[in-house]
Every structure is written in C-alpha cells, then in structure tokens.
Coordinates of C-alpha atoms and ligand atoms in Angstrom, one line a residue:
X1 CA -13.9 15.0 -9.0
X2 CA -11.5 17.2 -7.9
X3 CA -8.7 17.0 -5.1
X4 CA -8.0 19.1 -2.0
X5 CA -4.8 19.1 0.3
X6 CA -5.7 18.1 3.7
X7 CA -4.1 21.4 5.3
X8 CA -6.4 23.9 3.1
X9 CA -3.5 24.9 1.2
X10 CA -4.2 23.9 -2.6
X11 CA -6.6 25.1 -5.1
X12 CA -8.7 22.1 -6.2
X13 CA -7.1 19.8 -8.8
X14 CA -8.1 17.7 -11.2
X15 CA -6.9 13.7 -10.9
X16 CA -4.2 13.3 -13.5
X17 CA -2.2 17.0 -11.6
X18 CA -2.0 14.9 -8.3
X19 CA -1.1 12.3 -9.9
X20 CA 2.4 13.1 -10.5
X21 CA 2.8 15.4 -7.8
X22 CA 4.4 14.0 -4.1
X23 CA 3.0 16.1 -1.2
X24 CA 0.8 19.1 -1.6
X25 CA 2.5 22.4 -1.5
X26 CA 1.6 23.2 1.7
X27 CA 2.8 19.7 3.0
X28 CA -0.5 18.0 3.4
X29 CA -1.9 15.4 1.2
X30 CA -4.3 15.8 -1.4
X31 CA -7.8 13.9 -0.8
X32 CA -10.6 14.1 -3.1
X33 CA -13.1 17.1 -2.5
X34 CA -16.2 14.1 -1.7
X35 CA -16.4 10.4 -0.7
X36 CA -18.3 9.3 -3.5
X37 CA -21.4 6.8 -2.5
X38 CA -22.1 3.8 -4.5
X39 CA -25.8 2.5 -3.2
X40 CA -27.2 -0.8 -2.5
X41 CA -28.3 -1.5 -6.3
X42 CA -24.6 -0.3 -7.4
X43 CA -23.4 -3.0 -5.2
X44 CA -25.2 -5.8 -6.7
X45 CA -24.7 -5.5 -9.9
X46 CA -21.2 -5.3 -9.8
X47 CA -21.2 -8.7 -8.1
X48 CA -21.1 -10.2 -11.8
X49 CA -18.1 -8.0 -13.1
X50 CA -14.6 -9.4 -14.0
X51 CA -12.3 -7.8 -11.0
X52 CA -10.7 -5.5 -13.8
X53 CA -14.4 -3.9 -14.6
X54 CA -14.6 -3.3 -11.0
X55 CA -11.7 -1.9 -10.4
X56 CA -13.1 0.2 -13.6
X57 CA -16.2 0.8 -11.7
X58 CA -14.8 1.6 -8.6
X59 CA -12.1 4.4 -10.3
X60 CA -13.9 6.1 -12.3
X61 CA -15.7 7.7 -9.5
X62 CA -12.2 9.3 -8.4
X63 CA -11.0 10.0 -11.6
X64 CA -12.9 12.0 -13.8
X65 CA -10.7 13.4 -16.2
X66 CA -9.7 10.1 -18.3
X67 CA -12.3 9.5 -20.9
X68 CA -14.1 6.3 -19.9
X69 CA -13.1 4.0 -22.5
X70 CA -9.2 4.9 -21.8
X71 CA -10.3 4.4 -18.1
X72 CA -11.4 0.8 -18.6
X73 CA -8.3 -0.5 -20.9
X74 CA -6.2 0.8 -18.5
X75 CA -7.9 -1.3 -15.6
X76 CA -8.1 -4.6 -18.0
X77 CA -4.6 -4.5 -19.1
X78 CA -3.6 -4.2 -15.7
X79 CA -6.1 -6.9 -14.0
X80 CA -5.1 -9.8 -16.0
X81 CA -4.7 -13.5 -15.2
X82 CA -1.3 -13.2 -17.1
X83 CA -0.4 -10.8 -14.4
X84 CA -2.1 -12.3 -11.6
X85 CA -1.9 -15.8 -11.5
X86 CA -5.7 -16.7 -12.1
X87 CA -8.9 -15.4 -13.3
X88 CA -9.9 -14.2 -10.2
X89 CA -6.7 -11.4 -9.7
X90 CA -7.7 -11.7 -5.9
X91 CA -8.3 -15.0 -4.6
X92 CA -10.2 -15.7 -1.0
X93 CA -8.2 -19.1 0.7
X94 CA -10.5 -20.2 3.7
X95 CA -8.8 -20.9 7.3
X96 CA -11.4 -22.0 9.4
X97 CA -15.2 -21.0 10.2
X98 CA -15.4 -17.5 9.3
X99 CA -11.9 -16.2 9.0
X100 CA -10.0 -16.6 5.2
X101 CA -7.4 -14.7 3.4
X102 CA -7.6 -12.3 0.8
X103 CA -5.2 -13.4 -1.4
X104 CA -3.6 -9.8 -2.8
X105 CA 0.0 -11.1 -3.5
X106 CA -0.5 -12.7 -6.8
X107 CA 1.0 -10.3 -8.7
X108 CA 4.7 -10.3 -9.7
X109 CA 6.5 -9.4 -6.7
X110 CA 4.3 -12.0 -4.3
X111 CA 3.0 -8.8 -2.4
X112 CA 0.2 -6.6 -1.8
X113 CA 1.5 -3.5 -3.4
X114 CA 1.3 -5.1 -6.8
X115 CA -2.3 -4.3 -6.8
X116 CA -1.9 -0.4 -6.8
X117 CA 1.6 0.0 -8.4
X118 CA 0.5 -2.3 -11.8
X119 CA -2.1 -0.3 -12.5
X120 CA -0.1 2.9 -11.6
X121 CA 2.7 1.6 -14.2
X122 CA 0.2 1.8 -17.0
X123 CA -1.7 5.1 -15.4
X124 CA 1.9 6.5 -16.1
X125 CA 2.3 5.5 -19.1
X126 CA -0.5 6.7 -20.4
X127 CA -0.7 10.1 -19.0
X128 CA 2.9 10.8 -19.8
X129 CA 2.2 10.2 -23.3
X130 CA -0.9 12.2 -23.1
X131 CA 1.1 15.2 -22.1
X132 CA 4.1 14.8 -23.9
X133 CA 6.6 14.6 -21.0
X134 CA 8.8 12.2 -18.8
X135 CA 9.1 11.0 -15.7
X136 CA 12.4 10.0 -13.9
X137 CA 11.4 7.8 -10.6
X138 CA 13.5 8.1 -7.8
X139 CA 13.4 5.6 -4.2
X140 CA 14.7 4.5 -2.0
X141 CA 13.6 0.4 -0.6
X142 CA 14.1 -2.1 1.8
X143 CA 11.9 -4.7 -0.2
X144 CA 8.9 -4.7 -1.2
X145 CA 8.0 -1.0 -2.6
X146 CA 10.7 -1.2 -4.7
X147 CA 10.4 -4.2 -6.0
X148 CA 7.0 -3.1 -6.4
X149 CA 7.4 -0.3 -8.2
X150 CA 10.0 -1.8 -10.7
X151 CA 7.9 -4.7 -11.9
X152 CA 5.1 -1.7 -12.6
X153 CA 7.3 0.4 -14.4
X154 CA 9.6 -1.9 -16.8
X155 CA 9.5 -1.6 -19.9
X156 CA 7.2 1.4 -19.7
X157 CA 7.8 4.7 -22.3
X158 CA 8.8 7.9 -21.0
X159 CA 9.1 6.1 -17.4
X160 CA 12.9 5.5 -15.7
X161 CA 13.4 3.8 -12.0
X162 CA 16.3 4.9 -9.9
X163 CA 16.0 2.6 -7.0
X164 CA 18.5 2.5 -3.9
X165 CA 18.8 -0.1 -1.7
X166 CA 21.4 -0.5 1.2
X167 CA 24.3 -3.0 -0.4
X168 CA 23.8 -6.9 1.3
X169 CA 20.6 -6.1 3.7
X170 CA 18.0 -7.3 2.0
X171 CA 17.4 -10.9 2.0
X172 CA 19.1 -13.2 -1.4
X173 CA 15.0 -13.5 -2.5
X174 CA 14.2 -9.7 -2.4
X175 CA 17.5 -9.6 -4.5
X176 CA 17.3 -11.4 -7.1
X177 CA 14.0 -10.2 -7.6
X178 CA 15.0 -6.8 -7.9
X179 CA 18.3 -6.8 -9.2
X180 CA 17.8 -9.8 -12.2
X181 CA 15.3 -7.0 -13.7
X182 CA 17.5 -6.4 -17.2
X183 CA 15.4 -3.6 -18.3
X184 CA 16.9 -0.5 -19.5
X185 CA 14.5 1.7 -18.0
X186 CA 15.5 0.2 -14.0
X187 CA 18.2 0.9 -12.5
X188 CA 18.9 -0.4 -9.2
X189 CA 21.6 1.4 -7.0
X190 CA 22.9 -0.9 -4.2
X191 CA 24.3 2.0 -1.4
X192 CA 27.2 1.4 0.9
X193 CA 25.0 1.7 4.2
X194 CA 21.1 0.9 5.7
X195 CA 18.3 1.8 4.6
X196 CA 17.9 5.6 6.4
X197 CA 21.2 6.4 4.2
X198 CA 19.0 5.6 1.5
X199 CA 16.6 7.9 2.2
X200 CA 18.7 10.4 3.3
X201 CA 20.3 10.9 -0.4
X202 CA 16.4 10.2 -1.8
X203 CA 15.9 14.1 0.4
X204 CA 18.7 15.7 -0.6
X205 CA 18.7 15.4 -4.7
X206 CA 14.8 15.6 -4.7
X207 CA 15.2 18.6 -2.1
X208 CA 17.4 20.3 -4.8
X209 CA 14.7 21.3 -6.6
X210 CA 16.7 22.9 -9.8
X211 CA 17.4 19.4 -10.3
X212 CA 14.5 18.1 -10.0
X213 CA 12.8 20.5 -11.9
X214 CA 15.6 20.0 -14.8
X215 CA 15.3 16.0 -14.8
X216 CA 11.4 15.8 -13.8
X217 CA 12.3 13.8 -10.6
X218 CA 8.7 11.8 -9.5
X219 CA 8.4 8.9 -6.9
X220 CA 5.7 6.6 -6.1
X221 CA 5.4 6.7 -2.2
X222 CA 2.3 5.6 -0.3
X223 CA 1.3 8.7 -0.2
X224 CA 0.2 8.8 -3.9
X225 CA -3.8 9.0 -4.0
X226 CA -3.7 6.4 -7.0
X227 CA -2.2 4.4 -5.3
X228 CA -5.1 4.4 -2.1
X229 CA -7.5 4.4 -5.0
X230 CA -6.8 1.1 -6.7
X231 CA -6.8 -0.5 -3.6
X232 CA -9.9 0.7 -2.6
X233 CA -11.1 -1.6 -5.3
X234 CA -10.3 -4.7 -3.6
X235 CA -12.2 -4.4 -0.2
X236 CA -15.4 -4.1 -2.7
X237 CA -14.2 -7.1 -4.1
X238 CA -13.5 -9.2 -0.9
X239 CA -16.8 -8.5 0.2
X240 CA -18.4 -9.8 -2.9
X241 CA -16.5 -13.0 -2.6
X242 CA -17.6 -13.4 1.0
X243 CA -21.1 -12.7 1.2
X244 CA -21.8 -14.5 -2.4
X245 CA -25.5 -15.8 -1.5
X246 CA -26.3 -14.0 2.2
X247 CA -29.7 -13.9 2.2
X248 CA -29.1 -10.2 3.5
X249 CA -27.8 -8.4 0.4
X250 CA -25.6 -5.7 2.5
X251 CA -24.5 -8.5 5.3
X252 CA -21.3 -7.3 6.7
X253 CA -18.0 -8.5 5.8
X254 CA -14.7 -7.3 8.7
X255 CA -11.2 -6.7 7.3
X256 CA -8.0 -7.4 9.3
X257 CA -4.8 -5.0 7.8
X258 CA -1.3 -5.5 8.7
X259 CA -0.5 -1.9 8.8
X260 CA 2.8 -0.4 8.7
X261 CA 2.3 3.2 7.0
X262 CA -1.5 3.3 6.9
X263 CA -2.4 2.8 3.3
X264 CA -3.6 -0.2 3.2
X265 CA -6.3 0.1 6.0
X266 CA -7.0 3.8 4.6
X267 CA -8.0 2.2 1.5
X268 CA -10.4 -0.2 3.3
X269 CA -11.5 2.9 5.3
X270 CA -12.5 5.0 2.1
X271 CA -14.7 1.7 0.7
X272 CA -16.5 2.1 4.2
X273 CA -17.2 5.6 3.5
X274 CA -18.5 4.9 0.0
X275 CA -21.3 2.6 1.6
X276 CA -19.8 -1.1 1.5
X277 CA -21.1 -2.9 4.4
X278 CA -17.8 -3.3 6.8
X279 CA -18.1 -4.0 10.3
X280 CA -14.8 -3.6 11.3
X281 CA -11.6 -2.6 10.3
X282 CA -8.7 -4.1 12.7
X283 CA -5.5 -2.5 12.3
X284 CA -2.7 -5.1 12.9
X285 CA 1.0 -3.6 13.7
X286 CA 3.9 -5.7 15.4
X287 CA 6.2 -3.8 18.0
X288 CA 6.2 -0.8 16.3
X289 CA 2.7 -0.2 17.5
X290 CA 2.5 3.4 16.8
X291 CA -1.1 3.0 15.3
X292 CA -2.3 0.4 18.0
X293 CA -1.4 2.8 20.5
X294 CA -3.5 6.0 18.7
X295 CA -6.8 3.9 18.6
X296 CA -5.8 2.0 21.8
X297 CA -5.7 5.7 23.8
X298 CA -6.3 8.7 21.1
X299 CA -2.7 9.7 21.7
X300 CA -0.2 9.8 18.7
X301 CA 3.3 9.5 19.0
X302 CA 5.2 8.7 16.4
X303 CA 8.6 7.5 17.0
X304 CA 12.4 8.6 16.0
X305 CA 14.0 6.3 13.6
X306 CA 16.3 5.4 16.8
X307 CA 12.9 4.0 18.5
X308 CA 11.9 1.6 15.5
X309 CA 12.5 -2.2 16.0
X310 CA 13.9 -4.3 13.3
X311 CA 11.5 -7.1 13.1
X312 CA 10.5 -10.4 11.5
X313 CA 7.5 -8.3 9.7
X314 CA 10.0 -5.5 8.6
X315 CA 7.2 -4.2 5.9
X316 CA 5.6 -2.7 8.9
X317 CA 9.0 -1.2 10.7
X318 CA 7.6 2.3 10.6
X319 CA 8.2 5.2 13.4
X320 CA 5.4 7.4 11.5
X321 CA 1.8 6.5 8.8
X322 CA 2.2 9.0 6.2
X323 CA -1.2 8.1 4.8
X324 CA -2.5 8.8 8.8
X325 CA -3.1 12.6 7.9
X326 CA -5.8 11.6 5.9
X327 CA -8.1 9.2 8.1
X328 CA -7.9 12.4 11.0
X329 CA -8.8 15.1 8.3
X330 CA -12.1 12.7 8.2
X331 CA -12.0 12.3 11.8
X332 CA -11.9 16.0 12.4
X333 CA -14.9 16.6 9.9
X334 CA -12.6 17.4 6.8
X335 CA -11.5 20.5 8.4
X336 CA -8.4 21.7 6.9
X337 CA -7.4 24.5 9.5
X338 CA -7.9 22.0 13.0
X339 CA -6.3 19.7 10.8
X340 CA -3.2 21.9 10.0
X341 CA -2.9 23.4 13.9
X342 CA -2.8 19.8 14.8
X343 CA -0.5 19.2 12.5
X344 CA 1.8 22.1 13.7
X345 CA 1.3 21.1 17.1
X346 CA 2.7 17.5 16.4
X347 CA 5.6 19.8 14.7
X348 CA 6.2 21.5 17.7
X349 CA 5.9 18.5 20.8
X350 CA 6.4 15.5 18.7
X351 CA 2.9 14.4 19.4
X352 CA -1.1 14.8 19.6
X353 CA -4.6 13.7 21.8
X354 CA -7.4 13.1 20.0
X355 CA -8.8 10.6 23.4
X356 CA -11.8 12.9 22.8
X357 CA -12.5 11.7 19.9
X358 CA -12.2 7.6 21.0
X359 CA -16.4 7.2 20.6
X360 CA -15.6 8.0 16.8
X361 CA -12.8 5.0 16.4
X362 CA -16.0 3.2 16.6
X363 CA -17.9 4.6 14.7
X364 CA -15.6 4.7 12.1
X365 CA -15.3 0.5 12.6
X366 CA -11.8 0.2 13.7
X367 CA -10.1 -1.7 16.6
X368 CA -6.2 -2.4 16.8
X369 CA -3.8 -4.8 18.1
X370 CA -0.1 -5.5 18.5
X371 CA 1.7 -8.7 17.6
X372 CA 5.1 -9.7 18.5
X373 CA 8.0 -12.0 16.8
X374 CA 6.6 -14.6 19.5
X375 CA 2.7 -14.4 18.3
X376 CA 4.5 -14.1 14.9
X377 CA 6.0 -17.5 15.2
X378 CA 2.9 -19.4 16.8
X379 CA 0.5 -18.2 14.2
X380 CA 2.0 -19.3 11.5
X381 CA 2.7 -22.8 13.3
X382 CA -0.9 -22.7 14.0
X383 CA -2.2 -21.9 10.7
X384 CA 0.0 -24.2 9.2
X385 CA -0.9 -27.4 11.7
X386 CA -4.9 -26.9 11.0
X387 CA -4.9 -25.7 7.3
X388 CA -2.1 -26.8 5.6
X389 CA -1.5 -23.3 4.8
X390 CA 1.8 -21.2 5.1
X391 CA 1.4 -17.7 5.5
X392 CA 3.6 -15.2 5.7
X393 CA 4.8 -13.2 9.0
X394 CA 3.1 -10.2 8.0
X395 CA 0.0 -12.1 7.3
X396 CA 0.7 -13.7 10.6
X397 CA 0.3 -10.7 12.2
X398 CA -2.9 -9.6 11.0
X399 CA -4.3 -12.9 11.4
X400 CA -2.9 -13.1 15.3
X401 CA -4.7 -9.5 15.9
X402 CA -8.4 -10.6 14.0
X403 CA -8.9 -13.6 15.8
X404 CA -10.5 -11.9 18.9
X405 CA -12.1 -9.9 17.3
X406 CA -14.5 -12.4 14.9
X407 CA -17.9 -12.4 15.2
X408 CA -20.2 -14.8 14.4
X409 CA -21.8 -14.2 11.5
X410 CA -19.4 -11.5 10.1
X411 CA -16.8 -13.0 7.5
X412 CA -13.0 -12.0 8.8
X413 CA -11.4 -11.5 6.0
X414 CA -7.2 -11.0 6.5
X415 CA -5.3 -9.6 4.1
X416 CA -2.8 -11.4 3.0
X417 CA 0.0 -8.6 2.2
X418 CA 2.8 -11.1 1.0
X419 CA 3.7 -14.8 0.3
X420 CA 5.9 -16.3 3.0
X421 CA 8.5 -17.1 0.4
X422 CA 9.9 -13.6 0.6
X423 CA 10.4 -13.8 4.1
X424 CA 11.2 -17.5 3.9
X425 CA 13.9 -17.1 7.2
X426 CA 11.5 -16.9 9.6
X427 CA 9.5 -19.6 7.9
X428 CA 11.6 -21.5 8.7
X429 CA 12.3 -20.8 12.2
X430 CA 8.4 -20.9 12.8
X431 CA 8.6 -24.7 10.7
X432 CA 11.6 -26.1 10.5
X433 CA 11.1 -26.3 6.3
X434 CA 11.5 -23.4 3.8
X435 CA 8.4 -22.0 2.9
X436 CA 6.8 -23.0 -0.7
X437 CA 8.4 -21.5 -4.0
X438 CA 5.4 -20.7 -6.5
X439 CA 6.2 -21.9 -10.0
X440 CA 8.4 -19.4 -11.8
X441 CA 10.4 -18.5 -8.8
X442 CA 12.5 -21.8 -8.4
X443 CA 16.0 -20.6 -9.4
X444 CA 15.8 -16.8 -8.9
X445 CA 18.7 -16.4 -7.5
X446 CA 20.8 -18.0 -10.0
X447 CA 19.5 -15.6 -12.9
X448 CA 22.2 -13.1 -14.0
X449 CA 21.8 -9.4 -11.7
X450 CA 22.6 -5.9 -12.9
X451 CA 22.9 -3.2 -10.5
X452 CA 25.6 -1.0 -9.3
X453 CA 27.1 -0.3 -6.4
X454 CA 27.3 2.9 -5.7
X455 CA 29.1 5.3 -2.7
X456 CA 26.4 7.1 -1.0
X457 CA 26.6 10.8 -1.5
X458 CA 24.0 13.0 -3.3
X459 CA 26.3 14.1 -6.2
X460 CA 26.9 10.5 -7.0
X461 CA 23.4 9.6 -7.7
X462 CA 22.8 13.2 -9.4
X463 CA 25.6 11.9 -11.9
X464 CA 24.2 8.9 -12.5
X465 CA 20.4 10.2 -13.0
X466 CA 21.7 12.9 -15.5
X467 CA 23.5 10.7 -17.7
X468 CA 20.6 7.8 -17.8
X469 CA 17.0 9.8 -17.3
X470 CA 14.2 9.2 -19.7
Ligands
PLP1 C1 3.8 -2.4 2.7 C2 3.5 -3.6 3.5 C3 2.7 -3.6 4.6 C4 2.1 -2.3 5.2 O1 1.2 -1.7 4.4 P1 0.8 -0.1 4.7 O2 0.0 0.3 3.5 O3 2.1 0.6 4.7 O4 0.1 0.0 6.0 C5 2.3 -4.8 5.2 N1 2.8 -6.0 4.8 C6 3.6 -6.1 3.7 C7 4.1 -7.4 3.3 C8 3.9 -4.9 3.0 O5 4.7 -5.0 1.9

C-alpha cells in the first residue's frame, strides 16, 4: 500500500515515509492510494480475535512495509489489559434500548486519543530504531493531545516530547496529569499566555526549517495517517460487540462522534468504506459547529480563531477540521486537481459550496447536529438519573445529537471520547457532586510536578530543545 497527498503533489510513499512526515509537500494530506475491502467472511472471523489481533488485522492492510510478525507485537504490546483497564481494551456500557457507549477512554489519560497515540508511541519506537535516527516531538496542548501524546512516548528510545501549554489554563486534573510525568524524555513547557501563543511559537521554530532539519523536529497532530489508522480499528470492533448474535451477519450498527477536528469520525468513515456495515455516522459538534453546518447546507466556512467559543466541551473548540481535506478528496471522487482548486479557492474567499453534492452526505451515511452548554448540562443529568452513569460533556454531546437520530433495530453506539473526571467542573454544575475518580487517580494532584515555565518567544524554546533533544 502506498500513500498519495490529496492535492496530487507527492510521488507515492510507502507507510513508514508518511509516518514521520507532517503535511505533504504540497500541503495536502497523504491518504492511502486504495480503501482496502475486507468481505463478509473477513468480518466473521475476526469476531473471535483479541482486540489487539484485530487491530493487527485491520493495519496490516495500510501498512505493508513492516514484516508481519513485527506488525502484530507492535499491536499486542500496545492493546493490553495493563494498558487498558480490562481484557476487552474497548468496553460497550449500555444506556438504554439501543443506544450504549463505546468505552475508548480506558487508556492512561482517560481519553479517546489514547487508542491511536499508544500504539503510535511504540510505531515510533520501532521505526526509529529500524532506521537508526531520532525524533524530537514538538506541541503545543490545551489537554488532552498532549497528554496524550506524552503517556505514548515516555520512556520510549530515540523519542523526546517538547510540549507547551499556556501557564494556569488548563484545569488542576489535566495538570497533574501532564506535568507529574518524571520522565527524562518529557518535557513540559508551561508558556506565559493561551493556547494560540502556543501554537504560534509551535510555527515559528518548526517553520525554521534549518532547525528542524538540524534537531529532526516531528509532531504528532491529527493529521498523522497512523494515527486515523488505529482508530479505524475500533469502529470494526464496536460493531462486533453490538451485533454479537444478529441473526443477520452484516446487521448495521450507527456511530455517534463528537467531532472537533474530524479524525475521529474520518476513522469511522474509512471502516465504512472498507465494507463494515454502518448505517450512519452522526457528527456531533457544540457551538463551534463548523462541520454541522457543511453537512447541514454543503457550505464550508471555517472560522478565525476570534470566532471560536470557549466551551464546556473545549476538545472540540476548533475554527477549522484538519483531517476534513480528506473525507472531500473522497467526496470529490479522489480527484486531486478539483480537490486542490477547491482548496485554493477556500485560500482565496475563506470558504467553499459543495450544496451540490448534499445527495452524497447520504450516501456516504452521515447526518450532523449541534449541542450547546445547555443540552450539555441536561444530558448528562439525564443520563445520569436513568443509568446511573456519568458521562463526560463531550460524550454528552454526542449522545444529545444521536438520540434523534436512532432507529429501531440499528445499535447507536456513542463514542465515548473521555471520562467526565477530566472535565469534573462542569460535572458538577450538571450534578451538584464531583464526577467519579477511577482507581489510580485519587491523589494526582498531590504527586510531585516538573515542568518549566518558560517566556514565550521562539529562541527560548529553540534553546531549550538544542540543549535536551534525543
Ligand atoms: C480530541 C477530542 C475530540 C475531537 O476529536 P476529533 O478527532 O478532533 O474530531 C472530542 N472529544 C474529546 C474528549 C477529545 O479529546
């Protein structure tokens, strides 16, 4: 399998060169040359396979150029109860008649992105060493991609983290769980200033590209094809769990996504393309409805930074999907050059129309809703009054947006993209109580923190990364 950029622009490549590459030279994003199809008899028999044999299945149709047997450690080590929680990895917790969670934030930073960045901490590792080179990983976070990536990448050879964060605006949870990491390979810069200054400095030392040639700068962004790979894995998974003995082998399963940048639901899209029976996929957003409004009216419009609402889901405060590119390159036929004059023309009046192309949205098995802090709030109160269950306000979102749109018949599955203890303010405003501490994370806080605050200029962090990279 080899991979092509969505703008025409790149000679094919083989997995393991995308891998450590951001975007393509020519801007787009690389997307493999083929959806493979797995067929009905495919599907069955991986009903009976540990989640980490799946995932095994599942990969090794995107990535070709790791022997098989190095291929399939890489997925067990990663998928392990040890890791997360339970034998199952990816638990399914029932609400009500046909509507349950998919339980993705087992893992060690009690959110979704766990599932793709684990297994992209040991892809790392491994093809570093194969190559003989290092990797220095620079972000910038708000919460939970950093987080995410650090708990992949500690203690990892030839792997360093350089993560910034903006000094006191995360919550004390998101904190502690970043900043009590003590390995000497993280290194967690708290900036004087929000989030955007951040990313700002994030641009201007990886935009200097002598140094980061000279100090093999990387980052893990949603953009990175691994990443929409291993979570491709668990939409086949889902499905297993919730049509384990339909009498109709390929009975339809839908998937709610609370969507902020588009990976997520991309992921679920590709497994749709490959031939598992999904009826729909409904793209959740909160205010920032950016993507509700493209398959609401075919028009996208992505919004300044200015535009973007702090809310109480802020995983999915986004003003543009960088993983959209690649649902319209499929939309457009995987046409590189309509793709690319689209493209320009969104470069050129800040926005598109694809309304044309509405009959495909369903075809393609999506539908889309907003939520708001309000629907936030009385979903979780709901949820928690029938079930028992607390789930988080991300969560809440998706679940808020699916509910119209269950069928009977069809299994809703929502995915659960965090635990409400990371977000445990607005628990409590929705509850009156905090939400529930899993075991392990009862004194967080109090462990001891290392991270340095830092003055937010370029040359600062270049310092720093030159004296500590890998
Ligand atoms: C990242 C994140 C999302 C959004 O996922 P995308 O892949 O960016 O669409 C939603 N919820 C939580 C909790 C997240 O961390």
């Amino acid at each position: 399998m080899k991979y092509l950029s969505t703008r025409g622009g790149m000679a094919p490549q083989p997995f393991t060169d995308v891998l450590l590459e951001g975007l393509a030279p020519d801007g787009g994003l690389a997307v493999p040359e083929a959806i493979p199809q797995v067929t009905p008899e495919q599907l069955q028999a991986w009903r009976s396979l540990s989640y980490a044999d799946l995932a095994y299945e599942v990969l090794k149709l995107f990535i070709t150029d790791i022997p098989e047997q190095d291929l399939r450690e890489l997925t067990r080590k990663t998928y392990r109860p040890e890791v997360f929680g339970g034998e199952v990895i990816v638990p399914l917790k029932p609400l009500k008649q046909g509507v349950a969670l998919l339980g993705l934030s087992e893992g060690p930073t009690l959110a979704f992105k766990d599932m793709a960045m684990q297994f992209l901490g040991n892809l790392f590792e491994y093809v570093l060493a194969r190559r003989g080179t290092t990797l220095n990983i620079l972000g910038a976070t708000s919460g939970d991609t950093g987080s995410a990536a650090e708990y992949a990448m500690r203690g990892k050879k030839g792997v360093a983290v350089f993560m910034l964060s903006p000094a006191g605006r995360m919550s004390a949870f998101q904190r502690a769980q970043m900043y009590s990491l003590q390995d000497a390979n993280i290194h967690n810069l708290a900036v004087h200033g929000v989030f955007d200054d951040c990313q700002d400095i994030v641009k201007a030392v990886s935009g200097d590209l002598a140094f980061k040639t000279a100090h093999r700068i990387g980052a893990v962004n949603s953009i990175n094809w691994a990443r929409i790979a291993a979570q491709v894995v668990y939409y086949f998974h889902g499905w297993r769990l919730a049509t384990e003995g339909a009498a109709d082998p390929m009975a339809q399963v839908s998937f709610a996504v609370p969507s902020g940048n588009f990976g997520n639901i991309l992921a679920g899209h590709v497994a749709r393309s490959m031939g598992l029976p999904i009826r729909r996929l409904v793209l959740a957003t909160n205010e920032n409805n950016v993507l509700e409004e493209f398959f609401r009216t075919g028009i996208y419009r992505p919004r300044a930074s200015s535009e973007t609402y702090e809310t109480s889901s802020p995983s999915m405060d986004i003003s543009k999907a960088s993983n959209f590119e690649r649902f319209v390159y499929d939309l457009l036929g995987r046409d590189p050059a309509r793709l690319k004059a689209l493209w320009d023309e969104l470069a050129a009046q800040g926005s598109f129309d694809l309304s044309a192309y509405r009959p495909q949205f369903a075809q393609y098995g999506f539908v889309s809703g907003t939520s708001t802090h309000a629907d936030r709030l009385a979903t979780i109160r709901q949820v928690h009054a029938e079930t028992g269950v607390v789930i988080d306000p991300h969560t809440a979102d998706g679940v808020k947006v699916a509910l119209p749109f269950v069928e009977p018949g069809v299994p809703m599955l929502v995915l659960e993209t965090a635990l409400p203890v990371k977000f445990s303010a607005t628990i409590e405003e929705a509850l009156g109580q905090p939400a529930p501490r899993p075991a392990g994370f009862e004194n967080i806080e109090q462990l001891p923190q290392r991270v340095q605050t830092v003055n937010g200029d370029a040359q600062t962090i270049k310092d720093l990364i030159a004296a500590e990279a890998v």
